[in-house]
Amino acid sequence: MRLVILDDYDLASEWAAKYIRNRIIQFKPRADRYFTLGLPTGSTPLGCYKKLIEYHKSGDLSFKYVKTFNMDEYVGLPRDHPESYHSYMWNNFFKHIDIEPQNTHILDGNASDLQAECDAFEQNITAAGGIELFVGGIGPDGHIAFNEPGSSLVSRTRVKTLAKDTIVANARFFGNDLSKVPTMTLTVGVGTVMDAREVMILITGAHKAFALYKAIEEGVNHMWTVSAFQQHPRTIFICDEDATLELRVKTVKYFKGLMHVHNQLVEPTLSVKDYMD
Amino acid sequence: MKACVSPYRAVPNSNDAGVSGLCPRVVFKCKGGISGEMPSNKSVSDAPITQFVNCRILKDHRLQWEDLWVREGKILNPERLFFDEEGFADYKVDCENKIIAPGFIDVQINGGYGIDFSQASSDIRGGVAVVAKKILEHGVTSFCPTLVTSPPDIYHKVLPELRVQDGGPEGAGVLGIHLEGPFISEEKRGAHPPKFLRTFKAGGVADLMETYGPLDNVAMVTLAPELANSAAAIRELSGRGIAVSLGHSMADLSQAEEAVQNGATFITHLFNAMLPFHHRDPGIVGLLTTDRIPPGRNVYYGMIADGIHTHPAALRIAHRAHPAGLVLVTDAVTAMGLPPGRHSLGQQQIDIQGLHAYVAGTTTLSGSIATMDMCVRHFRVVSGCTIEAALEAASLHPAQMLGVSHRKGTVEYGTDADFIVLDDTLTVRETYIAGQQVWRK
C-alpha cells in the first residue's frame, strides 16, 4: 500500500489528477487498447475532476480511448434529477472532456430488472478487460461505493439498501426532506473494486480521519469496508493532512518520508502532445 | 463533441459548415481528434448538431459558462444527447468568450427605413420584409409589426398581408400584428388621428371584426379600458390568445385592475399617453405595484429606453418597482434606420439629428428612431441593472407577455434556436434564427 499525504485538499486533488493523467498516458491507449477507469462521485473527487478537465482543455490529456465505469447510482431517482450520479458525471466531468458516450458506463437505477442491470454491468467490465485503475472515495464510516458497514468484502455489483446514517447525511441534497432521499442504490461490490488492477482511494478532511485510521492501521474488517484494500496488491491512498489526524505519528512520519519516492510517480507530468505522431 | 480535441481542425471557407448562410469566423468540423475518424453518429436524427463553445449563455436568469447545442433549429439538451443517443456535435463554433442571449423581441415597432407599416402601400409585405431584414442587425429575431389607429379599410387591406411567419436569413420572424388603436381615448390619443378613433358598441367579437377583419395574424391589441363595453372585448381577445395591452387611456387604477382581471397583460409605453401617477389614484401606472390582480399573474409594461422618450429617473422608478414586468420596446417609426439629414416620409418632412427625429424645422419629436440593441445598452447603463436583466427585458419578458416563452425568448432546451452573440458592451456581433446565422457584424 502507498499512502500519499499532501498539505491540503487542493494539493491532494492535483496529485491524484496528475497520477491518473500519467497512468492513462503511459498506458498508450488506442482504438484496440482502451484504458478502463473506475470513477466515484461525491464531493471529495470534485477537485480531481477539475484538474483532469484542465489537463484536457490544455491539450495534455485525452479521454478518447478511455472507458469509464461508475461505482454506483440511486434506485428510482430520475436520471436527469440534479442529484443523480448521471447528472453529476455529466456536469462535473463528461461534458467538459472528449470522452465518447458509448465508452461511459453508469448503472441504470431505473432499470426494470435491477439485478439483471447489475449483472450486465459486471459483464461489461469483464468485456472491457477489467478495470485498470479504480478511483474511489470513502464515507466517514469507511464505506467504499455504497458498500455500507457490514457489506461482504467479496460482494459483487448489486442492489443495496442504504444505512440510516447515509440517508440522513444525503438529506441535505434533497431539500432536507428525508422522504425524498432515495433509500436504495445499485453499487459495485467490494469484490468488484478488488478485481481492478490498481485502486486509488481519495480521503480528505478531518471528518474522514477515523475512517482512514480504520482503513490502514487496524485489521481487515467488514464494518469498515475500505479496509479490504489492505489485501489488494496495488492500492494508493491519497489524503490531506486533516485526514491523518487519527493516525499514529509514526505512521504519518514513515509515509511522509517516502514522499520523494511517491512524487516520482507524478513527476514529470506527461503530456499526450509528446505522444502524438 | 466527443472526438474533438483542441486544437480543432478548422474548415476554411467550408461550404458544408453546419451553420449555413454566412460563414462565421471559426467553425470547426469535428473529424477525429488525436487520431482516427469519428464513429458514426447514433443520433435519433441525422440532422447535424452544432455546439457553440467558449461562451457565456443567458440561462436561468444568469450568464453561465456553458456550451449551446443546436439541432434542427432547436436548442438541444446535450446531457440527453450524451446518455440517450450517445451522440456528439458535428460542428463546433468558437464564440471567443462572448455572450449568447436569446434573440430580442420587439412588440412595438411601427416601421423603419422609410417604411410605415400603417400605410397601405402597394407592397405591404415587401415593406415588412425590408424592416425584418434590417432589424437582424439590432439582434431582433422576432417582432410584432405595429399599426397605429387607422380606418377599417386599411385594417382590412393590411392585416391579411401581414402574416405570422418564422424568421430566417430573409429577416426576423413575425409573431403577429400589434394593433395600437383605434379603441383608445380621444384625450390620450397622442399622434393617433382622431377621426379614426372608435368606441365599442357591444364590445364583443362583432365590434372587433367590423373594425379589424379576421384576427388570425394579430398578437396584441392596445386599447383604453375605460371605454364602455371594453370588458367584453378584453375577454374576447384574451380568450383567443391575443394579448391585450392598456394604453392611450384615461383609466384610473380600478379600471385598469378590472381590465387585468379580464385578461389584459400589458401596458403600452408606460407613463406615455396615460394619466400621470397620482398618489390617491395612481392610474394605470399603479398596476406595477397593485395587489388586486389574480395570483400568479404578472403585468408587463413597455418602455422606450432610448434616453429621449423616457426620462432615466422614470425608467428607474418603473424598473425598481416591478423589474419582472419590464419589456423594452423601440416604438420605432418610419425614420428609424435612416441616415442623418432631411427626409420626406409620406406627407411629412423629418430632420434626423443623432438619436432625435424632428418634424422638419421644429423641435417637435416625430417618434422614436431607437434600435433595440441601443435600448438594451441604454437601459442597462441608466438603471444600473445586471446584464442579465437588461437582456431579459428584451427577450424573456416580451415572450412571457405574449405567452410564447415555451419557444421564444429563452435558450431553454427544446425552444427555437433564435439567439444573438454579444460582446461585453452588449454590442450585437451575430444573430441566429433557428440555429442559422442570419447576420454578423
Coordinates of N, CA, C and O in Angstrom, one line a residue, chain B residues 105 323 326-329 372 379 388-398:
Chain B
I105 N -37.0 40.5 -28.9 CA -38.3 40.5 -29.4 C -38.9 41.9 -29.3 O -38.9 42.4 -28.2
P323 N -39.4 44.9 -11.6 CA -38.4 44.5 -12.6 C -38.8 43.4 -13.5 O -38.4 43.3 -14.7
L326 N -40.8 44.5 -16.9 CA -40.3 45.4 -17.8 C -40.0 44.8 -19.2 O -39.3 43.8 -19.3
V327 N -40.6 45.4 -20.2 CA -40.4 45.0 -21.6 C -39.9 46.1 -22.4 O -40.5 47.2 -22.5
L328 N -38.7 46.0 -23.0 CA -38.1 47.1 -23.8 C -38.8 47.0 -25.2 O -38.9 46.0 -25.8
V329 N -39.3 48.2 -25.6 CA -39.8 48.3 -26.9 C -39.1 49.5 -27.6 O -38.6 50.4 -27.0
M372 N -33.3 48.3 -31.0 CA -33.4 47.5 -29.8 C -32.1 47.4 -29.1 O -32.1 47.5 -27.8
F379 N -30.7 51.1 -21.3 CA -31.4 50.6 -20.1 C -30.4 50.1 -19.0 O -30.5 50.4 -17.9
E388 N -27.8 40.5 -17.3 CA -28.9 39.5 -17.4 C -30.3 40.2 -17.5 O -31.1 39.9 -18.4
A389 N -30.5 41.1 -16.6 CA -31.8 41.8 -16.5 C -32.0 42.6 -17.8 O -33.2 42.7 -18.3
A390 N -31.0 43.3 -18.3 CA -31.2 44.1 -19.5 C -31.5 43.2 -20.7 O -32.4 43.6 -21.4
L391 N -30.9 42.1 -20.8 CA -31.1 41.2 -21.9 C -32.5 40.6 -21.8 O -33.2 40.4 -22.8
E392 N -32.9 40.2 -20.6 CA -34.2 39.5 -20.4 C -35.4 40.5 -20.7 O -36.4 40.1 -21.1
A393 N -35.1 41.8 -20.4 CA -36.2 42.8 -20.7 C -36.5 42.9 -22.2 O -37.6 43.3 -22.5
A394 N -35.6 42.4 -23.0 CA -35.8 42.5 -24.4 C -36.1 41.1 -25.1 O -36.2 41.0 -26.3
S395 N -36.1 40.1 -24.2 CA -36.3 38.7 -24.8 C -37.3 37.9 -24.0 O -38.4 37.7 -24.4
L396 N -36.9 37.5 -22.8 CA -37.7 36.7 -21.9 C -39.1 37.4 -21.6 O -40.1 36.8 -21.8
H397 N -39.0 38.6 -21.2 CA -40.3 39.3 -20.8 C -41.3 39.5 -21.9 O -42.4 39.1 -21.7
P398 N -40.9 40.0 -23.1 CA -41.9 40.0 -24.1 C -42.4 38.7 -24.5 O -43.6 38.5 -24.8

